[in-house]
mmCIF file of C-alpha atoms in Angstrom:
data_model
loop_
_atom_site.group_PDB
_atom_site.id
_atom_site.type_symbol
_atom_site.label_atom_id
_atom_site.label_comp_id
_atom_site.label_asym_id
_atom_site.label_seq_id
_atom_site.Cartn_x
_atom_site.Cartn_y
_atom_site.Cartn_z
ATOM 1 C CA UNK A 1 -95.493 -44.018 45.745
ATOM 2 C CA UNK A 2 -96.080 -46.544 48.151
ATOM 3 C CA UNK A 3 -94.306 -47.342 51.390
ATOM 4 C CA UNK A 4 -94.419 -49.774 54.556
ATOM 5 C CA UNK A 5 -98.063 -48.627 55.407
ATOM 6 C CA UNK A 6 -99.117 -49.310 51.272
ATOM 7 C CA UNK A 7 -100.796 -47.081 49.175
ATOM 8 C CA UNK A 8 -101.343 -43.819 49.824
ATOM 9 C CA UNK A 9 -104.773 -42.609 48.761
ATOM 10 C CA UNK A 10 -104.552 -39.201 49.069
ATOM 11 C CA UNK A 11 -102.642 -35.998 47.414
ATOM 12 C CA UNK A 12 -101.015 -35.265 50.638
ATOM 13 C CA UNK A 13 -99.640 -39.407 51.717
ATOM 14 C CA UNK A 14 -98.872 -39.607 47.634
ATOM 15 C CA UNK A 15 -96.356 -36.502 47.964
ATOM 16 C CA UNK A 16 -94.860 -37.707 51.672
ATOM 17 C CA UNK A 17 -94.467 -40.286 49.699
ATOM 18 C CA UNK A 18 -92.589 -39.641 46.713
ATOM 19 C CA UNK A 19 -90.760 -36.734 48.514
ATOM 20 C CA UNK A 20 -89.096 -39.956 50.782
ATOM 21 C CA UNK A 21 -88.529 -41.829 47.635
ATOM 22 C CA UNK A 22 -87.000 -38.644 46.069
ATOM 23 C CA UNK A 23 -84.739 -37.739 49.410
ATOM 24 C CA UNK A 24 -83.669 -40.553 49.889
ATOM 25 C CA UNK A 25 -82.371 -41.878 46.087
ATOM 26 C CA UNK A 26 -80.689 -38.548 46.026
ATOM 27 C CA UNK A 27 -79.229 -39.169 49.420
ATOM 28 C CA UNK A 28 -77.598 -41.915 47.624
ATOM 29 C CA UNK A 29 -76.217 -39.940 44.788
ATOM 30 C CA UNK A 30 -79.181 -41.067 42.636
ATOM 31 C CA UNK A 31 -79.575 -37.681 39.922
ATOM 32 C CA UNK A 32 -83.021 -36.183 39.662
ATOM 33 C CA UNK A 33 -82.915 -37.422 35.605
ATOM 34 C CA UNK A 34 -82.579 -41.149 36.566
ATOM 35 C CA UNK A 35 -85.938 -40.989 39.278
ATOM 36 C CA UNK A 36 -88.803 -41.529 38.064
ATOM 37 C CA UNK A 37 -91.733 -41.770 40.302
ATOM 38 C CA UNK A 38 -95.153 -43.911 39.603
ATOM 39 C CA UNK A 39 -97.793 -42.571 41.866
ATOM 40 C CA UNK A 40 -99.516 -45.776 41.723
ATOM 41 C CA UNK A 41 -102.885 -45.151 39.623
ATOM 42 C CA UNK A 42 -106.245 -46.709 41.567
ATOM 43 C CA UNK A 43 -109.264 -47.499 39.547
ATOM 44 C CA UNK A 44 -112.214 -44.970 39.679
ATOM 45 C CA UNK A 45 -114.221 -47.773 39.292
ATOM 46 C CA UNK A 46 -113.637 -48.152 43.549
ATOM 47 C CA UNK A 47 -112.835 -44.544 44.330
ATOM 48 C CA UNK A 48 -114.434 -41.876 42.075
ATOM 49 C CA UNK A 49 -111.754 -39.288 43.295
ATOM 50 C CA UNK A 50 -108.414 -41.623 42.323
ATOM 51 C CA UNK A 51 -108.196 -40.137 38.840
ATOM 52 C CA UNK A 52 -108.358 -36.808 40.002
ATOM 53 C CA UNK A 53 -105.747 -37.762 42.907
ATOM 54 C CA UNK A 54 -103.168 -39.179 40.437
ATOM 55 C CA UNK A 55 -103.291 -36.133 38.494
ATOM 56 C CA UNK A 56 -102.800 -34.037 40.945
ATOM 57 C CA UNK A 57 -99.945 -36.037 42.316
ATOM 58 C CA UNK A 58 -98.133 -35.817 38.851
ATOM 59 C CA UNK A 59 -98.345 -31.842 38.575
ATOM 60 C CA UNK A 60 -97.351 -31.631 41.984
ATOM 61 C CA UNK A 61 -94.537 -34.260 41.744
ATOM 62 C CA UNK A 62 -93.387 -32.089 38.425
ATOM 63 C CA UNK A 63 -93.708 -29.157 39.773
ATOM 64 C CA UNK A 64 -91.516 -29.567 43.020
ATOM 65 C CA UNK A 65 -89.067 -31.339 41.736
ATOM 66 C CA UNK A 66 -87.568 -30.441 38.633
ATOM 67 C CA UNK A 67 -85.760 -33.148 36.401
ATOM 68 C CA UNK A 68 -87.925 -35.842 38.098
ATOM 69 C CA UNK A 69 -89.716 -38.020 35.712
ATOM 70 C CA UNK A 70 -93.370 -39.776 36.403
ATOM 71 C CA UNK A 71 -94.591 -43.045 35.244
ATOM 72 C CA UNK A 72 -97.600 -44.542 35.278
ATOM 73 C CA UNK A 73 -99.799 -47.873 34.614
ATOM 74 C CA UNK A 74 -102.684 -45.792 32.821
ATOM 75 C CA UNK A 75 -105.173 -49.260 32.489
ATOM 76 C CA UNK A 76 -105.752 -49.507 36.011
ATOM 77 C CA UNK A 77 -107.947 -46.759 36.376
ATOM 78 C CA UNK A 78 -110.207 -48.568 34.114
ATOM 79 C CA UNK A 79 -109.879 -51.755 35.657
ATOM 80 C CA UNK A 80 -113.711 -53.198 36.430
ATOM 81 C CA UNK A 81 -115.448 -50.633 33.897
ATOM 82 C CA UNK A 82 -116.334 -51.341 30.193
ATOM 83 C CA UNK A 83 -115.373 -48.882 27.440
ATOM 84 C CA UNK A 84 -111.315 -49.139 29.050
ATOM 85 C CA UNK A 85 -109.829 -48.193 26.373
ATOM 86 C CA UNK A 86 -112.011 -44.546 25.971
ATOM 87 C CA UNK A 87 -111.159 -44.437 29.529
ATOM 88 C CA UNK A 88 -107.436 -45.236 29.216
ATOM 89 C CA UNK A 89 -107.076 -42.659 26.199
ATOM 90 C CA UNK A 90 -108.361 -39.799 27.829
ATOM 91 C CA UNK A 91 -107.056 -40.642 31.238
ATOM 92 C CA UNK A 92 -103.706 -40.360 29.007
ATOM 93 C CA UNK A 93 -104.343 -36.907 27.736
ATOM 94 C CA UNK A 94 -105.399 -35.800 31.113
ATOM 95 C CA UNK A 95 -102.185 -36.941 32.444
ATOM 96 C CA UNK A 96 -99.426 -35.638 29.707
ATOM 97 C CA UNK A 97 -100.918 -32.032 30.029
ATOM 98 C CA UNK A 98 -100.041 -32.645 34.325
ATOM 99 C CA UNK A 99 -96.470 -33.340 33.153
ATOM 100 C CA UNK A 100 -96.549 -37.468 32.931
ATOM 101 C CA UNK A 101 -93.608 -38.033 30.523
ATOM 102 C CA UNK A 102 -93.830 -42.211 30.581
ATOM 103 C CA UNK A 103 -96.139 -44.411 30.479
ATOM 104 C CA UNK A 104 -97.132 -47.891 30.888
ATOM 105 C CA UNK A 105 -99.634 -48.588 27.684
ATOM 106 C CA UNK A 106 -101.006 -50.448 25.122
ATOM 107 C CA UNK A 107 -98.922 -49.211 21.976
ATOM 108 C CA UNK A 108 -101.359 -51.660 19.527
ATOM 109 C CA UNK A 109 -104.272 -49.399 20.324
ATOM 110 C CA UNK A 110 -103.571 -47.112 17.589
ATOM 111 C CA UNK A 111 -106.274 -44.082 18.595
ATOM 112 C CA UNK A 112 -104.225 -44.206 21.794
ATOM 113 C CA UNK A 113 -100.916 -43.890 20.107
ATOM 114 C CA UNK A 114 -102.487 -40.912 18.062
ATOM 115 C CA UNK A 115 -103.815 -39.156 21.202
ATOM 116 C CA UNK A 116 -100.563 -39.271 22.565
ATOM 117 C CA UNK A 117 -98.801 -37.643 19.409
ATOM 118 C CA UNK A 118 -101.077 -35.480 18.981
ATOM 119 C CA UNK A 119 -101.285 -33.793 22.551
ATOM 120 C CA UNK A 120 -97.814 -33.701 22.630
ATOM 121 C CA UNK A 121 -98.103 -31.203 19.814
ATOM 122 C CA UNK A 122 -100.950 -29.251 21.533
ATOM 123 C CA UNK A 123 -98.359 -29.066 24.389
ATOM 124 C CA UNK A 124 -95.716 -27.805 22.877
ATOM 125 C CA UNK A 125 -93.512 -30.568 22.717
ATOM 126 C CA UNK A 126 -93.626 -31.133 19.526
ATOM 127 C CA UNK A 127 -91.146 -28.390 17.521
ATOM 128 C CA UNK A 128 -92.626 -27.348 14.064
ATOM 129 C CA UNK A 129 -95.175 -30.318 14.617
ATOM 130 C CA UNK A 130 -92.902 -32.632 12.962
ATOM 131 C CA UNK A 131 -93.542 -35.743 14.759
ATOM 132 C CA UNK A 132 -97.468 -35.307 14.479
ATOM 133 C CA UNK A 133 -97.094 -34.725 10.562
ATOM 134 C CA UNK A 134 -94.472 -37.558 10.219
ATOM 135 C CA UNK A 135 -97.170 -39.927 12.200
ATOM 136 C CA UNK A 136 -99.839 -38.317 9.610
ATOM 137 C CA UNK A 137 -98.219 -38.966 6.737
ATOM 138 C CA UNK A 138 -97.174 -42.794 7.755
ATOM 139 C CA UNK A 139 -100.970 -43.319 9.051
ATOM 140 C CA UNK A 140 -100.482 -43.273 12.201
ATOM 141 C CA UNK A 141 -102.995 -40.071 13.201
#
């Protein structure tokens, strides 16, 4: 979600945003499937409010548009803080119960990796729970 101006910082310039993005791939016979939209994640460490804001721009991305995906680099809100990868994990939770369905992320930080399977269960995603138990019984949560 950025444009000629740059970043958006708020809900509202996010969605104006993304909506142009959206409009305008479609315009070119792009199907909702094959978008997906990053809504640019800002560190908290320089704007206490830009976790909160990202979130919010992935339920509302998912929620008005249908079939659109969202993507995200979920390190840089950490970025300047210690403890990133506590921050990363549950910044990662917070945003697959919004709707984020890809992610850019450190798959060698195993607690991570087990977050992520195991919220996806929690959310329903997960039929019968059979990816969490496979992950259990190979180690992996």
């Amino acid at each position: 979600c950025q444009d000629d101006s740059g970043i958006p910082t708020t809900l509202p310039d996010k969605l104006r945003v993304a909506n142009q993005i959206i409009e305008s791939l479609v315009g070119e016979g792009i199907e909702l499937n094959n978008i997906y939209i990053d809504p640019l994640v800002q560190p908290i460490s320089t704007d206490f409010k830009s976790a909160l804001i990202t979130l919010d721009t992935i339920e509302e991305i998912m929620n008005r548009h249908p079939g659109v995906h969202t993507i995200c680099g979920i390190s840089n809100v950490s970025f300047g803080l210690p403890s990133r990868r506590q921050i990363n994990r549950n910044f990662t939770v917070l945003a697959l119960q919004k709707g984020l369905d890809a992610a850019i992320i450190d798959p060698c930080d195993r607690e991570l990796m087990a977050n992520i399977i195991t919220t996806n269960m929690l959310l329903g995603k997960d039929e019968y729970c059979a990816n969490y138990l496979l992950a259990y019984r190979s180690g992996k949560v």
